[in-house]
PDB file of C-alpha atoms and ligand atoms in Angstrom:
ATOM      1  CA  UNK A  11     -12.350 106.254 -83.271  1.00  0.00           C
ATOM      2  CA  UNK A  12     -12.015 102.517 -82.675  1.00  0.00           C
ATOM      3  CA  UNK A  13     -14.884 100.163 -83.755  1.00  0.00           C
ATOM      4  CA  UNK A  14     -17.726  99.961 -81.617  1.00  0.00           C
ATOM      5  CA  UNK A  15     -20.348  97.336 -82.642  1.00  0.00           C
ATOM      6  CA  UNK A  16     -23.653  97.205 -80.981  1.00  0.00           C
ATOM      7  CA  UNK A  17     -25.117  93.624 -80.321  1.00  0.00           C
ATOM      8  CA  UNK A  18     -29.027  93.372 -79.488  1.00  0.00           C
ATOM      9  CA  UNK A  19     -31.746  91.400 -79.625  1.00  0.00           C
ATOM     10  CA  UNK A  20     -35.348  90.435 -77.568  1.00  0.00           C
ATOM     11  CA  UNK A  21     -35.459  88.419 -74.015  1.00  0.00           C
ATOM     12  CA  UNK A  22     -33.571  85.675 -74.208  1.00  0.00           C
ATOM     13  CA  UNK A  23     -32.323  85.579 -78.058  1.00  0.00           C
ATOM     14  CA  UNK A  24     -29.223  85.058 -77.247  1.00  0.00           C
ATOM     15  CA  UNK A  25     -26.664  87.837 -76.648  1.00  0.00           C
ATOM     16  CA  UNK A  26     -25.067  86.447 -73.785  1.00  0.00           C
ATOM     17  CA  UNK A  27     -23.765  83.209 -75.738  1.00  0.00           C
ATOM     18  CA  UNK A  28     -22.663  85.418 -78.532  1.00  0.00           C
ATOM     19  CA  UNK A  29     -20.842  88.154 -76.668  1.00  0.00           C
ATOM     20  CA  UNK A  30     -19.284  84.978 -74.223  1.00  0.00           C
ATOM     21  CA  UNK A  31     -17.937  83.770 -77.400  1.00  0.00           C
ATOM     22  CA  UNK A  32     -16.573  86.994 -78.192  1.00  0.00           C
ATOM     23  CA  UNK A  33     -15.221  87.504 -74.828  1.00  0.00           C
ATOM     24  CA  UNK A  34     -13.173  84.232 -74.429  1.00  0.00           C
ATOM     25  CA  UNK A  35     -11.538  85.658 -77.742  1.00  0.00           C
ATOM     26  CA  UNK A  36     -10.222  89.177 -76.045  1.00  0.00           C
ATOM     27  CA  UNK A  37     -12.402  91.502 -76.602  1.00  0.00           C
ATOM     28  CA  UNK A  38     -14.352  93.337 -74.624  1.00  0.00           C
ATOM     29  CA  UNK A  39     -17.970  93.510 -74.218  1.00  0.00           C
ATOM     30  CA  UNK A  40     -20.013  96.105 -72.261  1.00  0.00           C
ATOM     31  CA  UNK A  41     -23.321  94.548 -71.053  1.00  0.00           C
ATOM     32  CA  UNK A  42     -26.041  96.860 -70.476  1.00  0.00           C
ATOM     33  CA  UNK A  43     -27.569  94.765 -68.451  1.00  0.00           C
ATOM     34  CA  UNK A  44     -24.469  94.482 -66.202  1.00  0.00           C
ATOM     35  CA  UNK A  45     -24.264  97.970 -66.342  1.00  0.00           C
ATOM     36  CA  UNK A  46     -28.024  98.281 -65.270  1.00  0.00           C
ATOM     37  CA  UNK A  47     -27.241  96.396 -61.688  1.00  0.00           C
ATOM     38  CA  UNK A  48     -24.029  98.397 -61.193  1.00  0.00           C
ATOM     39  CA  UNK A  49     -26.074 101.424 -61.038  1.00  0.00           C
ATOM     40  CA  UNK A  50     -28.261 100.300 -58.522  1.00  0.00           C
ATOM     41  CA  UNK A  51     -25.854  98.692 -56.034  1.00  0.00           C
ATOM     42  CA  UNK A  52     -26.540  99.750 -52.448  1.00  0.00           C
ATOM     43  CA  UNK A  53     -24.999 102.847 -51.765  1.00  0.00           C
ATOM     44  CA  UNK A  54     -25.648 104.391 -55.471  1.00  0.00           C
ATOM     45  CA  UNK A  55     -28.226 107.033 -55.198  1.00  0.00           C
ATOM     46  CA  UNK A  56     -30.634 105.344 -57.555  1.00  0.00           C
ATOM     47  CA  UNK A  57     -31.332 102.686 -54.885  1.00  0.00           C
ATOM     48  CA  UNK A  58     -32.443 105.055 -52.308  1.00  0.00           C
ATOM     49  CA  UNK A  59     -34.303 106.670 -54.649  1.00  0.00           C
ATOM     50  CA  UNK A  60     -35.977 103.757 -55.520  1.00  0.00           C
ATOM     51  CA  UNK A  61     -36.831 102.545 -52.312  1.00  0.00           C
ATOM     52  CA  UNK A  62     -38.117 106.225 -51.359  1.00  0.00           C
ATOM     53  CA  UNK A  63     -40.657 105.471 -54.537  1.00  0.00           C
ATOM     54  CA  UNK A  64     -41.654 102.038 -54.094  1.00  0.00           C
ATOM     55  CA  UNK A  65     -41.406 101.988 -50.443  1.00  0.00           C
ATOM     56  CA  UNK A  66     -38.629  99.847 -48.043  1.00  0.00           C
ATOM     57  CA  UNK A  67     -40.068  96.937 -49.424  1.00  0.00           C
ATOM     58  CA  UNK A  68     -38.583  97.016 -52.319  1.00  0.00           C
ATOM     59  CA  UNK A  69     -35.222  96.449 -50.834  1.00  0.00           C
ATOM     60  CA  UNK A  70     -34.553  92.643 -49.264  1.00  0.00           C
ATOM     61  CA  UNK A  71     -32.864  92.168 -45.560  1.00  0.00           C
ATOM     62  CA  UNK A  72     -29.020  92.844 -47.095  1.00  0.00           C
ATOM     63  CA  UNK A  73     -30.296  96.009 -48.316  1.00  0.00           C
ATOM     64  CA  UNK A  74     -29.641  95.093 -52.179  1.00  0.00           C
ATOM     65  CA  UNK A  75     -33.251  95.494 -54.555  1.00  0.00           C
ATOM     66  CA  UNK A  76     -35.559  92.732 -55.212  1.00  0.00           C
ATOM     67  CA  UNK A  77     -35.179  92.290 -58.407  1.00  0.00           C
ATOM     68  CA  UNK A  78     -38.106  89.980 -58.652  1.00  0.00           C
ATOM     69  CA  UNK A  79     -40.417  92.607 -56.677  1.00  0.00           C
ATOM     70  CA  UNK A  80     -39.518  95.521 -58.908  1.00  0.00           C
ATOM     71  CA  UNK A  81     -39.621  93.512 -62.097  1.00  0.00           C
ATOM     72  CA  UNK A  82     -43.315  92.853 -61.171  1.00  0.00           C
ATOM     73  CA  UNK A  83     -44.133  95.869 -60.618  1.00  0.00           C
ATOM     74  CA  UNK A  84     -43.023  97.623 -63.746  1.00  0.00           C
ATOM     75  CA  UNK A  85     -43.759  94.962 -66.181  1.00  0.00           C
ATOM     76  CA  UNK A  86     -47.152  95.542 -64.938  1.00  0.00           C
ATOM     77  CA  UNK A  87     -47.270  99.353 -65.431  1.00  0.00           C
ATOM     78  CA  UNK A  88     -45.744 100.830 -67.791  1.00  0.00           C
ATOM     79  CA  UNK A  89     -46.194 104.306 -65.735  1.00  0.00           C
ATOM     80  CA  UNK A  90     -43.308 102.813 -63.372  1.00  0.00           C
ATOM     81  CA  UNK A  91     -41.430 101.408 -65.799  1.00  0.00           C
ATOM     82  CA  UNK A  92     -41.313 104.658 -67.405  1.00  0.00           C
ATOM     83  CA  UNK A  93     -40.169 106.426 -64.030  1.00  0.00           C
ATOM     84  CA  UNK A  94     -37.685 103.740 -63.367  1.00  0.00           C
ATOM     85  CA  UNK A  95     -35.932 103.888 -66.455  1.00  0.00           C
ATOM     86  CA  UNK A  96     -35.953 108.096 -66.621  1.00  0.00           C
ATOM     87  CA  UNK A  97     -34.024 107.768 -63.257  1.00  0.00           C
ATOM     88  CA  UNK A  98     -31.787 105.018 -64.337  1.00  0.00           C
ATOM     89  CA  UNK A  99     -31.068 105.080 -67.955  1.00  0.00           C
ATOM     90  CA  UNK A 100     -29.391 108.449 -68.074  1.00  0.00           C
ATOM     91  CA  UNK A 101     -27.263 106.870 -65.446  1.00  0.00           C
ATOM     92  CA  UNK A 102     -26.836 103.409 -67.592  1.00  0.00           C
ATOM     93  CA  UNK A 103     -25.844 105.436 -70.615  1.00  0.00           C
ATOM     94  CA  UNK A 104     -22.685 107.936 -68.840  1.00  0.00           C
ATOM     95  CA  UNK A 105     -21.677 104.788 -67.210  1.00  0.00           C
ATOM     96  CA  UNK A 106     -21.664 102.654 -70.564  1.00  0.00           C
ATOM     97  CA  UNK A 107     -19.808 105.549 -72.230  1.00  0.00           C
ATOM     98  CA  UNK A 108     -17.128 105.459 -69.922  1.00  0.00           C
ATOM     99  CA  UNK A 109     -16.364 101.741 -70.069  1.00  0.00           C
ATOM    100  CA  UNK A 110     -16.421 101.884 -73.893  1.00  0.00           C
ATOM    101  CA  UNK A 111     -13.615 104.841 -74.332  1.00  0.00           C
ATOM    102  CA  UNK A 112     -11.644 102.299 -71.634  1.00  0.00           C
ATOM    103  CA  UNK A 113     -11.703  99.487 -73.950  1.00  0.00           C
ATOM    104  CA  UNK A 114      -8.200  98.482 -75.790  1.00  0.00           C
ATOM    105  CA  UNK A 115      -9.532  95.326 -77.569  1.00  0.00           C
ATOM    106  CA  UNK A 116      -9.339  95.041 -81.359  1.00  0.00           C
ATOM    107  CA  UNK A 117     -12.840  96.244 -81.480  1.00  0.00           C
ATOM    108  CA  UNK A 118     -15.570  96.527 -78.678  1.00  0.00           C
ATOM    109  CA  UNK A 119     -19.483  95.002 -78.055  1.00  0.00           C
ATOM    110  CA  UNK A 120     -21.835  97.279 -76.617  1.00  0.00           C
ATOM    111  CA  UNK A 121     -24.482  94.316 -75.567  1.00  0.00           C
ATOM    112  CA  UNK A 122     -28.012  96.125 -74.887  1.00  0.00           C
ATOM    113  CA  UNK A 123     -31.526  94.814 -75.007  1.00  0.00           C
ATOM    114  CA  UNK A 124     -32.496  98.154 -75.360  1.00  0.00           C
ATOM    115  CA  UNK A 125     -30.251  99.272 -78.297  1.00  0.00           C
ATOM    116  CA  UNK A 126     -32.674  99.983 -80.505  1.00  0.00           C
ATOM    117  CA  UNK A 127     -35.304 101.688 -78.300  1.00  0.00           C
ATOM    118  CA  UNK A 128     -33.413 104.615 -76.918  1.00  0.00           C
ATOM    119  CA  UNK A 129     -30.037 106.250 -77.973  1.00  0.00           C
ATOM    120  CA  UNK A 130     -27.380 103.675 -77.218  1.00  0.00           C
ATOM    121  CA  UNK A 131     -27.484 102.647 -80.874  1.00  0.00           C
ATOM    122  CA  UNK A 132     -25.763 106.193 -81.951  1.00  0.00           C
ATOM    123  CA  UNK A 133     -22.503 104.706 -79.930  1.00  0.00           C
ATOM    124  CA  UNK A 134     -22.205 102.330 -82.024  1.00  0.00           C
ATOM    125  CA  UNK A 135     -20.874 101.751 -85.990  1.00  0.00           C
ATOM    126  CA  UNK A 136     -23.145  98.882 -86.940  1.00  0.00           C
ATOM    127  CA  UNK A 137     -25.864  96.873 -85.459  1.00  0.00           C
ATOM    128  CA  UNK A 138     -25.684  92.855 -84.893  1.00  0.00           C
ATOM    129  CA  UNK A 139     -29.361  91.809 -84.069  1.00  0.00           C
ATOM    130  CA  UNK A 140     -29.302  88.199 -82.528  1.00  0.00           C
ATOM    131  CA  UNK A 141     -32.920  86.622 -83.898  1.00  0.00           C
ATOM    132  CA  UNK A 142     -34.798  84.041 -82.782  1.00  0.00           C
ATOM    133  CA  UNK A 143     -38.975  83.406 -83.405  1.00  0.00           C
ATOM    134  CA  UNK A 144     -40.909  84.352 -80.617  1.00  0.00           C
ATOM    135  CA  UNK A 145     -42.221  81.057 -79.630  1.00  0.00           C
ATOM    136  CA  UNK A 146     -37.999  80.043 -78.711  1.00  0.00           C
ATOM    137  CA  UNK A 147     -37.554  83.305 -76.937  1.00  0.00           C
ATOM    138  CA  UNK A 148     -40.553  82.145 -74.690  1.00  0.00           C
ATOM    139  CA  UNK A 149     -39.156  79.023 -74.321  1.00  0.00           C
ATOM    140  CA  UNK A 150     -35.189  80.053 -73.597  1.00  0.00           C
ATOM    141  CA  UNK A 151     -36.419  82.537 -71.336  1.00  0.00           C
ATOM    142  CA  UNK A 152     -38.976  80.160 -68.651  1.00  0.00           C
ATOM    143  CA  UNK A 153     -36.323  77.608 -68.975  1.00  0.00           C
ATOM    144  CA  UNK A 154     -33.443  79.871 -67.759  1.00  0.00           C
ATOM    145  CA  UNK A 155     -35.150  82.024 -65.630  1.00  0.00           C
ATOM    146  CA  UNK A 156     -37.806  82.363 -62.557  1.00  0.00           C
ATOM    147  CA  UNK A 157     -40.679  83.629 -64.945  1.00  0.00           C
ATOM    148  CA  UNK A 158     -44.094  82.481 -65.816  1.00  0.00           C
ATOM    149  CA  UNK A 159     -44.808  82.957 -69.606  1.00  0.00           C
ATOM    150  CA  UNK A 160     -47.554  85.661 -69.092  1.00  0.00           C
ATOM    151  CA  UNK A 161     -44.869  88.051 -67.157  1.00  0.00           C
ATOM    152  CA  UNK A 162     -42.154  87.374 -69.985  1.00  0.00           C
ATOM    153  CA  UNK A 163     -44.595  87.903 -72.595  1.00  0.00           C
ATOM    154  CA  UNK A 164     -45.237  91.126 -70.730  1.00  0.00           C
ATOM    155  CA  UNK A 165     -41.360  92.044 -70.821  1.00  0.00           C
ATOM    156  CA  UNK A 166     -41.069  91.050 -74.680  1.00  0.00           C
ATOM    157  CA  UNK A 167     -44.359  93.557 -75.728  1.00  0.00           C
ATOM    158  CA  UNK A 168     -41.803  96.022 -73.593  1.00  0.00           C
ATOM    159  CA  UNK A 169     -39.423  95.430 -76.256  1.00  0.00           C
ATOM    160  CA  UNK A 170     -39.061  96.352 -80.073  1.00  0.00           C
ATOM    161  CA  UNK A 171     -40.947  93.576 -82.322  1.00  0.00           C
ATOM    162  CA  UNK A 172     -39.095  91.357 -84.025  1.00  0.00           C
ATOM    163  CA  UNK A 173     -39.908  92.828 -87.460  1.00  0.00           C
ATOM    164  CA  UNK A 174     -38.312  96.674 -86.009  1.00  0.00           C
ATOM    165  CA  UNK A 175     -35.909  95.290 -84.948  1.00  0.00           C
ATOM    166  CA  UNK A 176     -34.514  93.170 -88.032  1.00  0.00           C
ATOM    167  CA  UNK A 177     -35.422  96.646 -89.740  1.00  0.00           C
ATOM    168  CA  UNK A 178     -32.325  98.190 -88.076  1.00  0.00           C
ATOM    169  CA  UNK A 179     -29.935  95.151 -88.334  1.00  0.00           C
ATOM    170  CA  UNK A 180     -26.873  95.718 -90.174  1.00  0.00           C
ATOM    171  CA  UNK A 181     -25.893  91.750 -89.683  1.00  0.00           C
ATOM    172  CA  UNK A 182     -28.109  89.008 -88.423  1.00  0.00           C
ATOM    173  CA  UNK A 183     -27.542  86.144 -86.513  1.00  0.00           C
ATOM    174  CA  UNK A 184     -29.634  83.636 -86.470  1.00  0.00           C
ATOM    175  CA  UNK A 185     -30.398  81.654 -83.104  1.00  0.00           C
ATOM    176  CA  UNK A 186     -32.823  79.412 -83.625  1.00  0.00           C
ATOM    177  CA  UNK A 187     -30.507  76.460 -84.291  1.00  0.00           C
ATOM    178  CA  UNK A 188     -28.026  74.979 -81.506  1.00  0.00           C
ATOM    179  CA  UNK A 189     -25.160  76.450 -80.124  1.00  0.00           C
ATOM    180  CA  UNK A 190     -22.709  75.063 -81.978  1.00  0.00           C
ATOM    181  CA  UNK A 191     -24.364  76.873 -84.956  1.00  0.00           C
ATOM    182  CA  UNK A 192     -24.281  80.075 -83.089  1.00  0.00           C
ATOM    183  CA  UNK A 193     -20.766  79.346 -82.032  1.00  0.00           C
ATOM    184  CA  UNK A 194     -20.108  78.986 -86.517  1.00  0.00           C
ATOM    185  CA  UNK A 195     -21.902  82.280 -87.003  1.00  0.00           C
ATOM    186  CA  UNK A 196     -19.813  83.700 -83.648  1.00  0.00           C
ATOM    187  CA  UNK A 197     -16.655  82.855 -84.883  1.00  0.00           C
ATOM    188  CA  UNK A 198     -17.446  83.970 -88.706  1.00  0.00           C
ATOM    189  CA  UNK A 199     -18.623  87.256 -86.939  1.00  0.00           C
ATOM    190  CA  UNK A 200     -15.233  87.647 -84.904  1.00  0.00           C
ATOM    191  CA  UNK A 201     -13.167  87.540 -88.260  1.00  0.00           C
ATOM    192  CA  UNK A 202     -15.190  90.030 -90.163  1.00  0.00           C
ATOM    193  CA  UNK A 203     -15.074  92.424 -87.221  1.00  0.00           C
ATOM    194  CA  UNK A 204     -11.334  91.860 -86.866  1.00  0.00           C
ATOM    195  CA  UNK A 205     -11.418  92.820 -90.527  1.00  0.00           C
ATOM    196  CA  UNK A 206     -13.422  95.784 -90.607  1.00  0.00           C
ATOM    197  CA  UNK A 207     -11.238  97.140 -87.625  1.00  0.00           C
ATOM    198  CA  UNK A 208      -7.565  96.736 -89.018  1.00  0.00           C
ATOM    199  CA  UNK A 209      -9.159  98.263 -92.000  1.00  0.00           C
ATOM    200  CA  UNK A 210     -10.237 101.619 -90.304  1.00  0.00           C
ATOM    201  CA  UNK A 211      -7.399 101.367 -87.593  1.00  0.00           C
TER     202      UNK A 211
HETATM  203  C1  LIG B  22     -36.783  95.621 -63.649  1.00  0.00           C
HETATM  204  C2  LIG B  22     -35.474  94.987 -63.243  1.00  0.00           C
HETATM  205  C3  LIG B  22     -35.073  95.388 -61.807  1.00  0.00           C
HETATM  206  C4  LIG B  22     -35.650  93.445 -63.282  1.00  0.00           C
HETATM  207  O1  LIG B  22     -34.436  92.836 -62.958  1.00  0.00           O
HETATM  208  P1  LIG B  22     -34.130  91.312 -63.372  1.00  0.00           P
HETATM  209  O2  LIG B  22     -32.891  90.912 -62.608  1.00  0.00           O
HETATM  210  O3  LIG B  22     -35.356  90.510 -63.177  1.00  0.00           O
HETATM  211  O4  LIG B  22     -33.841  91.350 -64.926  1.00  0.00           O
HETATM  212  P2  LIG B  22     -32.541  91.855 -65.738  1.00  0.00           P
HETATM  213  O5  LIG B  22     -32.161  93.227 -65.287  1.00  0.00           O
HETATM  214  O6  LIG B  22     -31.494  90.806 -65.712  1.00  0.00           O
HETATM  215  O7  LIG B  22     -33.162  92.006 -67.193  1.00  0.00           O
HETATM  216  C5  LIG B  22     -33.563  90.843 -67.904  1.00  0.00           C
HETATM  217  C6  LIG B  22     -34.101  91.229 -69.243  1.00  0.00           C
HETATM  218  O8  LIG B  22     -35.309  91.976 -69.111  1.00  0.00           O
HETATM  219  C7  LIG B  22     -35.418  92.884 -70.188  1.00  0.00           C
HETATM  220  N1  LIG B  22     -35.542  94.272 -69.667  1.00  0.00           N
HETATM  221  C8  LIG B  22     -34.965  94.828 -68.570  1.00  0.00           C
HETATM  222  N2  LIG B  22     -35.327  96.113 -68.431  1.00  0.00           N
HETATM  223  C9  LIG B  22     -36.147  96.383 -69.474  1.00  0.00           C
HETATM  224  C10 LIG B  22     -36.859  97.534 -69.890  1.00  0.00           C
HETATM  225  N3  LIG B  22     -36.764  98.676 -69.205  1.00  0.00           N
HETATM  226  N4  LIG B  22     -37.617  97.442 -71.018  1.00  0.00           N
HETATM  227  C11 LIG B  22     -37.721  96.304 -71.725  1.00  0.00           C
HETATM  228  N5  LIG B  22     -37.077  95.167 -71.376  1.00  0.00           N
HETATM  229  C12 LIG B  22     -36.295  95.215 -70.271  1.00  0.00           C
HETATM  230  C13 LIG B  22     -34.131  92.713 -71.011  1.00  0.00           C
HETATM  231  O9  LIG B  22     -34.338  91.808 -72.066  1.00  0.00           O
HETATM  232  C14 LIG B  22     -33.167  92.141 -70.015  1.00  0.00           C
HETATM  233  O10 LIG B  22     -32.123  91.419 -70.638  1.00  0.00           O
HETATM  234  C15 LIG B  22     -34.329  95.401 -64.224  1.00  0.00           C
HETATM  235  O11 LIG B  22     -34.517  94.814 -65.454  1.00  0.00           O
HETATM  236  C16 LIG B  22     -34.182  96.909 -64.390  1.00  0.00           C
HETATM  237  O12 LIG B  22     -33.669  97.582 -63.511  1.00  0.00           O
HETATM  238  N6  LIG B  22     -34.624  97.441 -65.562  1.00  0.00           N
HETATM  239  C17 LIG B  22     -34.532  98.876 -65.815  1.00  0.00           C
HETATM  240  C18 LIG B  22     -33.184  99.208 -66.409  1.00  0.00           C
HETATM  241  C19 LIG B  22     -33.129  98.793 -67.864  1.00  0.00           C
HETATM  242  O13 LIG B  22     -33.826  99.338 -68.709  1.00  0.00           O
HETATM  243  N7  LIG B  22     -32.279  97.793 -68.156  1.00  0.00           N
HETATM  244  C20 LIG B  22     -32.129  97.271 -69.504  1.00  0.00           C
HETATM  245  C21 LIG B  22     -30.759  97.539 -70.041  1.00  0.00           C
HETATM  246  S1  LIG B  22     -30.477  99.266 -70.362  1.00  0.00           S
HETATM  247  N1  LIG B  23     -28.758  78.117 -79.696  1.00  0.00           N
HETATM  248  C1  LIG B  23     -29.200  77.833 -78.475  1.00  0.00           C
HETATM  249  N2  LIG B  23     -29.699  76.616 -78.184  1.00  0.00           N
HETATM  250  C2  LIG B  23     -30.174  76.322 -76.953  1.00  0.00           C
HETATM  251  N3  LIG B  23     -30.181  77.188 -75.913  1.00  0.00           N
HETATM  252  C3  LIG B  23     -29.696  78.423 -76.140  1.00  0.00           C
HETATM  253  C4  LIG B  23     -29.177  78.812 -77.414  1.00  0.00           C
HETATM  254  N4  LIG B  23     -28.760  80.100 -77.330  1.00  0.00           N
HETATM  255  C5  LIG B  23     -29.000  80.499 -76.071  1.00  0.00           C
HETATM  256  N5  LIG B  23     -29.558  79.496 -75.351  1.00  0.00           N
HETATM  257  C6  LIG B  23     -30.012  79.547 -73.949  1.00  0.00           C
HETATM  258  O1  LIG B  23     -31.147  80.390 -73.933  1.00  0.00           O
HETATM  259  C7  LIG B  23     -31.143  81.227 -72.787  1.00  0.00           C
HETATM  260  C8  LIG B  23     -31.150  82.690 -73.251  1.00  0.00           C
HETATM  261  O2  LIG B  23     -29.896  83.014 -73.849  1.00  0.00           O
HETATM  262  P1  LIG B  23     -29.049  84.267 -73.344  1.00  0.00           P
HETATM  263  O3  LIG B  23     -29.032  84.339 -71.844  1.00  0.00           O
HETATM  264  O4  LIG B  23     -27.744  84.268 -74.059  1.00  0.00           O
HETATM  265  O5  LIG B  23     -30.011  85.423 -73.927  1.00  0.00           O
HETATM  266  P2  LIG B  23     -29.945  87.000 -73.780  1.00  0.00           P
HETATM  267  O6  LIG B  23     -30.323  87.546 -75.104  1.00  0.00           O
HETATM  268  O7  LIG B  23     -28.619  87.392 -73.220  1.00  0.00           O
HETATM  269  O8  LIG B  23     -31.106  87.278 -72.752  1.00  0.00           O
HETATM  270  P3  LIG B  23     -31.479  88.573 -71.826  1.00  0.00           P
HETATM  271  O9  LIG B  23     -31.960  89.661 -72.712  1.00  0.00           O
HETATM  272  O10 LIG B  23     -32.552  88.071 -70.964  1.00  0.00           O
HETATM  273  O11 LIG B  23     -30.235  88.925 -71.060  1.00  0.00           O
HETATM  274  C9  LIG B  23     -29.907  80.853 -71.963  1.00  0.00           C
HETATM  275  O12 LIG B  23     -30.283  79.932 -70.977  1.00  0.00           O
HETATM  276  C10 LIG B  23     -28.993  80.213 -73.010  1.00  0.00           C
HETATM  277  O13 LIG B  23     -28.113  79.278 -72.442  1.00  0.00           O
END
């Protein structure tokens, strides 16, 4: 079984600049999150059976979700965020499965915010937890995206705390500095993975 490492980590820690690093050296990540809007492209079943449980309104004039619209909604109600992730996680996690046994890189990133909460983590040989305080997570997170800090706060208390989740790391990375130290810790990563695989290969 080739190596499949699982990279996680809150709102805005930092995955994406890790696995990009990754990327740009060959190997190939699957990003849960990427995965997450696939399945809910128009035309996939989930969408219409979203709209049929929020109403039309959920869906913009092209047809595609409202990303913003549904994120308020089920940050605010854990009831619907509950229904929307029974109907699309099962979903997430066949299609995930598939694009890891299609990967022919030296070894293979599962990215996932939600690594640790469900089952995605038993797909994967070790755990890299990306870490940053809380305070910089806020901070990353308003200054990337359209969010005001009381709705990301509301995302992050969706999440693992940062003590669980450092609980389960097998390797930490620690993003709190720039990204030139993340790119150090990236590329000191890359080698020991490379390692680790031709070892087991
Ligand atoms: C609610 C949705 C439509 C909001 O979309 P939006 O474009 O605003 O955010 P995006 O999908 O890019 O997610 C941004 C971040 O929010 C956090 N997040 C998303 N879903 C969840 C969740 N169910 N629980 C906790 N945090 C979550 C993650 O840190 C993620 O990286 C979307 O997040 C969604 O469909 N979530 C349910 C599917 C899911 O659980 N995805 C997470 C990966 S499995
Ligand atoms: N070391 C750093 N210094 C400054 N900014 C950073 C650093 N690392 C990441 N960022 C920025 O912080 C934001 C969040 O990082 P990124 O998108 O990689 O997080 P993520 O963990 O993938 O988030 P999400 O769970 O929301 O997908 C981005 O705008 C990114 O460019």
């Amino acid at each position: 079984m080739a190596l499949i490492v699982g990279v996680t980590g809150g709102i805005g820690s930092g995955k994406s600049a890790l696995t990009r690093y990754l990327e740009a050296r060959g190997i190939t990540v699957v990003d849960a999150d990427v995965v997450a809007r696939e399945v809910v492209e128009p035309g996939q079943p989930a969408l219409a059976a979203i709209a049929e449980h929020f109403g039309q309104a959920i869906l913009q004039a092209d047809g595609t979700l409202d990303r913003a619209a549904l994120r308020q909604k089920v940050f605010a109600d854990p009831a619907q965020r509950r229904w929307l992730e029974e109907l699309t996680h099962p979903l997430i996690g066949a299609a995930i499965q598939a694009q890891l046994a299609a990967s022919r890189s030296a070894y293979t990133v599962l990215s996932s915010p939600l690594l640790l909460e469900g089952s995605q983590a038993l797909l994967t040989e070790l755990v890299v937890v990306v870490d940053v305080p809380p305070e910089l997570q806020l901070e990353r997170t308003m200054a990337r995206d359209n969010n005001d800090e009381a709705q990301v706060k509301r995302i992050m208390a969706a999440q693992l705390d940062r003590q669980a989740r450092l609980a389960k790391a097998d390797i930490v990375i620690d993003n709190s500095g720039t990204l030139e130290d993340l790119e150090q810790q990236a590329e000191a990563l890359h080698q020991r993975l490379l390692e680790k695989a031709k070892a087991e290969a």
